[in-house]
Structures are given as C-alpha cells and as structure tokens.
CSV table of C-alpha atoms in Angstrom, one decimal:
chain,number,residue,atom,x,y,z
A,13,MET,CA,113.4,-140.6,39.0
A,14,PHE,CA,116.7,-139.1,39.7
A,15,ILE,CA,119.2,-138.6,37.1
A,16,ALA,CA,122.7,-137.0,37.3
A,17,GLY,CA,125.1,-136.8,34.5
A,18,PHE,CA,128.3,-135.1,33.4
A,19,PRO,CA,130.6,-135.1,30.3
A,20,ALA,CA,133.7,-137.4,30.8
A,21,GLY,CA,137.1,-137.4,29.1
A,22,ALA,CA,138.7,-136.3,25.9
A,23,TRP,CA,135.3,-136.7,23.8
A,24,GLY,CA,133.0,-135.2,26.4
A,25,THR,CA,130.9,-138.4,26.5
A,26,ASN,CA,128.0,-138.2,28.9
A,27,CYS,CA,127.9,-140.5,31.9
A,28,TYR,CA,124.6,-140.9,33.7
A,29,LEU,CA,123.8,-142.0,37.1
A,30,VAL,CA,120.0,-143.2,37.4
A,31,ALA,CA,118.1,-143.9,40.5
A,32,PRO,CA,114.6,-143.7,41.8
A,33,ALA,CA,115.5,-140.9,44.1
A,34,ALA,CA,118.8,-139.3,45.6
A,35,GLY,CA,120.0,-141.4,48.4
A,36,GLU,CA,119.0,-144.7,46.9
A,37,GLU,CA,120.6,-147.3,44.7
A,38,CYS,CA,121.5,-146.4,41.2
A,39,VAL,CA,122.6,-147.7,37.7
A,40,ILE,CA,125.6,-146.1,35.9
A,41,VAL,CA,125.3,-145.5,32.2
A,42,ASP,CA,128.4,-145.4,30.0
A,43,PRO,CA,131.3,-144.5,32.3
A,44,GLY,CA,133.8,-143.6,29.6
A,45,HIS,CA,137.1,-142.0,29.4
A,46,GLN,CA,138.3,-140.7,32.8
A,47,ALA,CA,134.8,-141.0,34.2
A,48,ALA,CA,135.8,-142.7,37.3
A,49,ALA,CA,136.5,-139.8,39.4
A,50,GLY,CA,133.2,-138.2,38.3
A,51,VAL,CA,131.3,-141.2,39.1
A,52,GLU,CA,132.7,-141.4,42.6
A,53,ALA,CA,132.0,-137.5,43.2
A,54,MET,CA,128.3,-138.1,42.1
A,55,VAL,CA,127.9,-141.0,44.4
A,56,ARG,CA,129.2,-139.2,47.4
A,57,GLU,CA,127.3,-136.0,46.6
A,58,HIS,CA,124.0,-137.6,46.2
A,59,GLY,CA,124.3,-140.5,48.5
A,60,LEU,CA,123.8,-143.1,45.9
A,61,LYS,CA,124.8,-146.9,45.9
A,62,PRO,CA,125.8,-148.2,42.4
A,63,VAL,CA,124.3,-151.8,41.6
A,64,ALA,CA,125.2,-152.0,38.1
A,65,VAL,CA,126.9,-150.4,34.8
A,66,VAL,CA,125.2,-150.5,31.5
A,67,LEU,CA,126.7,-149.7,28.2
A,68,THR,CA,124.9,-148.4,25.1
A,69,HIS,CA,127.8,-149.7,22.9
A,70,GLY,CA,131.6,-150.7,23.2
A,71,HIS,CA,133.4,-147.7,21.7
A,72,ILE,CA,136.3,-146.8,24.1
A,73,ASP,CA,134.8,-143.3,24.7
A,74,HIS,CA,131.9,-145.1,26.5
A,75,VAL,CA,133.7,-148.0,28.4
A,76,ALA,CA,137.0,-146.8,29.2
A,77,SER,CA,136.2,-146.6,33.0
A,78,VAL,CA,134.1,-149.8,33.1
A,79,VAL,CA,136.8,-151.8,34.7
A,80,PRO,CA,137.9,-149.3,37.6
A,81,VAL,CA,134.2,-148.3,38.1
A,82,CYS,CA,133.0,-151.8,38.5
A,83,GLY,CA,136.0,-152.7,40.6
A,84,ALA,CA,135.7,-149.8,43.0
A,85,GLN,CA,131.8,-150.4,43.4
A,86,GLY,CA,131.7,-154.3,43.2
A,87,VAL,CA,129.1,-154.2,40.5
A,88,PRO,CA,128.4,-156.1,37.2
A,89,ALA,CA,128.5,-154.5,33.9
A,90,TRP,CA,126.1,-155.2,30.9
A,91,ILE,CA,126.8,-155.1,27.1
A,92,HIS,CA,125.6,-156.5,24.0
A,93,PRO,CA,127.4,-159.6,22.8
A,94,ALA,CA,128.2,-158.1,19.3
A,95,ASP,CA,130.2,-155.4,21.1
A,96,ARG,CA,131.9,-157.3,23.8
A,97,PHE,CA,135.3,-157.7,22.0
A,98,MET,CA,135.7,-153.7,22.0
A,99,LEU,CA,136.3,-154.0,25.9
A,100,THR,CA,139.6,-155.8,25.2
A,101,ASP,CA,140.5,-154.7,21.6
A,102,PRO,CA,139.4,-151.0,21.4
A,103,GLU,CA,141.5,-150.2,18.4
A,104,LYS,CA,139.9,-153.0,16.4
A,105,ALA,CA,136.6,-151.4,17.0
A,106,LEU,CA,137.9,-148.0,15.5
A,107,GLY,CA,140.1,-149.2,12.7
A,108,ARG,CA,142.9,-146.9,14.0
A,109,SER,CA,145.1,-146.1,16.9
A,110,ILE,CA,143.2,-144.4,19.7
A,111,GLY,CA,146.0,-142.2,20.5
A,112,MET,CA,147.6,-143.3,23.7
A,113,PRO,CA,149.1,-140.0,24.7
A,114,LEU,CA,145.6,-138.3,24.4
A,115,MET,CA,144.0,-141.2,26.2
A,116,GLY,CA,146.6,-141.1,29.1
A,117,GLU,CA,146.3,-144.0,31.6
A,118,LEU,CA,143.8,-146.7,30.2
A,119,THR,CA,142.7,-149.9,31.6
A,120,VAL,CA,141.3,-152.2,28.8
A,121,GLY,CA,139.6,-155.5,29.6
A,122,GLU,CA,136.4,-156.9,30.8
A,123,PRO,CA,135.1,-156.4,34.5
A,124,ASP,CA,135.0,-159.5,36.8
A,125,ASP,CA,131.4,-159.8,36.4
A,126,LEU,CA,130.1,-159.0,32.6
A,127,ARG,CA,126.5,-160.0,31.6
A,128,LEU,CA,125.2,-159.7,27.9
A,129,LEU,CA,122.1,-157.8,26.7
A,130,ALA,CA,119.4,-159.0,24.6
A,131,ASP,CA,117.0,-157.0,22.5
A,132,GLY,CA,113.6,-156.5,24.2
A,133,SER,CA,114.9,-157.5,27.6
A,134,GLU,CA,113.9,-155.7,30.6
A,135,LEU,CA,116.3,-155.1,33.4
A,136,GLU,CA,115.2,-154.5,36.8
A,137,LEU,CA,118.1,-152.8,38.7
A,138,ALA,CA,118.2,-150.4,41.4
A,139,GLY,CA,114.2,-150.1,41.6
A,140,LEU,CA,114.1,-149.2,37.9
A,141,LYS,CA,112.9,-150.9,34.8
A,142,LEU,CA,115.3,-150.5,31.8
A,143,THR,CA,113.9,-151.8,28.5
A,144,VAL,CA,116.7,-152.6,26.0
A,145,ASP,CA,116.4,-152.2,22.3
A,146,HIS,CA,119.0,-153.4,19.9
A,147,ALA,CA,119.9,-150.6,17.8
A,148,PRO,CA,122.7,-151.3,15.3
A,149,GLY,CA,124.2,-148.7,13.0
A,150,HIS,CA,126.6,-146.8,15.0
A,151,THR,CA,128.2,-150.1,16.0
A,152,GLU,CA,126.6,-153.7,15.5
A,153,GLY,CA,126.0,-154.0,19.0
A,154,SER,CA,124.5,-150.6,19.9
A,155,VAL,CA,121.6,-150.5,22.2
A,156,THR,CA,119.1,-148.0,23.8
A,157,PHE,CA,117.8,-148.1,27.3
A,158,ARG,CA,114.4,-146.6,28.1
A,159,THR,CA,112.3,-146.1,31.3
A,160,PRO,CA,108.5,-145.7,31.3
A,161,ALA,CA,106.6,-142.7,32.3
A,162,THR,CA,106.1,-142.7,36.2
A,163,GLY,CA,103.3,-140.1,37.4
A,164,GLU,CA,104.3,-136.7,36.0
A,165,ILE,CA,107.7,-138.0,35.0
A,166,PRO,CA,107.9,-138.7,31.3
A,167,PRO,CA,109.7,-141.7,29.8
A,168,VAL,CA,113.3,-141.4,29.2
A,169,LEU,CA,115.4,-142.7,26.4
A,170,PHE,CA,119.1,-143.2,26.9
A,171,SER,CA,120.1,-143.3,23.1
A,172,GLY,CA,123.8,-143.6,23.3
A,173,ASP,CA,125.3,-142.6,20.0
A,174,LEU,CA,122.2,-143.6,18.1
A,175,LEU,CA,120.1,-140.3,18.3
A,176,PHE,CA,121.4,-136.8,19.1
A,177,ALA,CA,119.9,-133.5,19.5
A,178,GLY,CA,119.8,-132.4,15.6
A,179,SER,CA,121.9,-135.5,14.6
A,180,ILE,CA,122.7,-139.2,14.6
A,181,GLY,CA,125.5,-141.3,15.2
A,182,ARG,CA,128.4,-141.9,12.6
A,183,THR,CA,128.4,-145.0,10.5
A,184,ASP,CA,132.0,-144.9,8.8
A,185,LEU,CA,133.8,-146.9,11.6
A,186,PRO,CA,134.1,-150.7,11.6
A,187,GLY,CA,130.6,-152.3,12.3
A,188,GLY,CA,128.8,-149.0,11.3
A,189,SER,CA,126.1,-149.1,8.7
A,190,THR,CA,123.9,-146.2,7.2
A,191,GLU,CA,121.2,-148.5,6.3
A,192,ALA,CA,121.2,-150.2,9.6
A,193,ILE,CA,121.1,-146.9,11.7
A,194,TYR,CA,118.0,-145.6,9.7
A,195,ARG,CA,116.3,-149.0,10.4
A,196,SER,CA,117.2,-148.5,14.1
A,197,LEU,CA,115.9,-145.0,14.0
A,198,ALA,CA,112.6,-146.0,12.6
A,199,ARG,CA,112.2,-149.1,14.8
A,200,VAL,CA,113.4,-147.7,18.2
A,201,CYS,CA,112.7,-144.2,18.2
A,202,LEU,CA,110.0,-143.2,15.8
A,203,PRO,CA,107.3,-145.1,17.9
A,204,LEU,CA,108.0,-143.5,21.2
A,205,ASP,CA,105.8,-140.7,22.8
A,206,ASP,CA,106.8,-137.1,21.7
A,207,THR,CA,107.3,-136.4,25.5
A,208,THR,CA,110.1,-138.8,25.8
A,209,VAL,CA,113.2,-137.2,27.1
A,210,VAL,CA,116.4,-138.2,25.0
A,211,LEU,CA,119.6,-138.3,27.0
A,212,SER,CA,122.4,-139.0,24.4
A,213,GLY,CA,126.0,-140.0,24.5
A,214,HIS,CA,127.2,-136.6,23.6
A,215,GLY,CA,125.5,-133.1,23.9
A,216,GLY,CA,122.5,-131.9,25.4
A,217,GLN,CA,119.1,-133.4,26.3
A,218,THR,CA,116.1,-133.2,23.8
A,219,THR,CA,112.8,-134.9,23.2
A,220,ILE,CA,111.5,-137.3,20.5
A,221,GLY,CA,108.9,-134.7,19.6
A,222,ARG,CA,111.5,-132.0,19.0
A,223,GLU,CA,113.6,-134.4,17.0
A,224,ARG,CA,110.6,-135.5,15.0
A,225,ALA,CA,109.9,-132.1,14.1
A,226,THR,CA,113.5,-130.8,13.4
A,227,ASN,CA,116.0,-133.6,13.1
A,228,PRO,CA,116.6,-134.0,9.2
A,229,PHE,CA,118.0,-137.7,9.9
A,230,LEU,CA,115.0,-138.8,11.7
A,231,LYS,CA,112.8,-137.2,9.2
A,232,GLN,CA,114.4,-139.3,6.7
A,233,ALA,CA,114.0,-142.5,8.7
A,234,ALA,CA,110.3,-141.7,8.8
A,235,GLY,CA,110.4,-141.4,5.0
A,236,LEU,CA,109.6,-137.5,5.0
A,237,GLY,CA,112.9,-136.3,3.3
A,238,GLU,CA,116.5,-136.8,2.6
A,239,GLY,CA,119.1,-136.8,5.3
A,240,PRO,CA,121.9,-134.2,4.9
A,241,ALA,CA,125.4,-134.7,4.1
A,242,ALA,CA,126.4,-132.9,7.4
A,243,PRO,CA,128.9,-134.8,9.7
A,244,ARG,CA,127.4,-137.2,12.2
A,245,ARG,CA,128.4,-137.4,15.9
A,246,GLY,CA,130.2,-139.9,18.0
A,247,MET,CA,133.7,-141.2,18.1
C-alpha cells in the first residue's frame, strides 16, 4: 500500500492520499484548509488518480478543500450524516467565528456528489478496503477508517481527531463529549492489533501498541488509570 501525506493550512491538518501503489487510483483523506494545491502536487508527483474523498469528521480544518478538490478531480466525497451540516455552516460546528482573515479564501458547501457513511460499512475504493467505525466524542459524526494487514504491511488506522500520539481529540466544542470519546476509544481503538499504524489528523504517526503502553487517555479508556488534565488536540 502507498500512502503520501502532508500537513495543510493554518492548523497543520494531515491530508493523506492512499493507493495500492504509486501510479494507481487513490483515495484522499481529509483535504482541509488550503490542501487543494498539495493534493494536486502529490497526484502529479506520484502519478495518482483520485476516485474519492473520505472525511473523518466535519470540522473546517479537515474539510475546507472538499469542494475544490472534488470539483477538480470529479470525485464524490463521503461523510457521516451527523457532521454533514458542518460543510455548509462551519461556524455552527465550532460555536465561534472561524476567523476569515486567518482562513483566507474559503469555499463552504457540499460537493456535487456527497455520500453518507455508516458504522461498520466497508468501502471498496481504488482497490482498497476501508472499514468505517463511527467514533463520536470529538464530534457527533466522527469516524475512523482502517485497512487490513496485507502481506508484510501492517493494518492502518486513519484516526482523524479521535486518537493522536500521546493524546486524544478535544471534546469542548459543540457536539463533543468526554464520555463518548472514551467509549469510542474503548470500542474502536483498544481491540486493534498492537502493530496497527495510526495516522491521525494532526502530528506524527504512531502505533496502537505504543499508545496502549504510553497514552494516559487510552489507558483510562481501558480502565487502567485516570486521564490527565492536559490539553487535548484538534481544532
């Protein structure tokens, strides 16, 4: 499996392009603020052909480039129905202004072809199998996408803003819930194999095994301790 990623825009949100191999069809995960140019550069550099955009949740730092990317590539986007409203009303999702001078040029709205995700569904796109797990807590419609192990390649979890290296997503924005995010961590992350590579919405990659051993929030989700009062990540 081929994965190329880059941090985009004002919040450094990770956007990923995933394909069976370079030069083949790909899926774009979370094209956020000012990500369109980076997506286009990756497509050209690696000879990729996008077939879909998939979104881990609806916050503007993860979806700001959905309309231009889908329009330029002629592809559909997938989002959980609980976060669909954020595409057209991003400020309602944050409970505050997003700061237009910081955001610069911003296109809000739905792409021409928008499809809805369901918990437990399996998307077969670009020769890949992506299993969708509904993981509320950061937002009501947060999801993760995971790929199975193939040969010597370990399974991969695109965790969005559910799980980070050493931290988890914040829960203090509209639709967030501390109780829900701990339930999601327990249901979605803890059953995964320790070799699972975690590619999150912000920061560097990690593994489930590393987070199981060191992440205090994941330990709390497992009932092995109390989560710290340290700030959580995400927009």
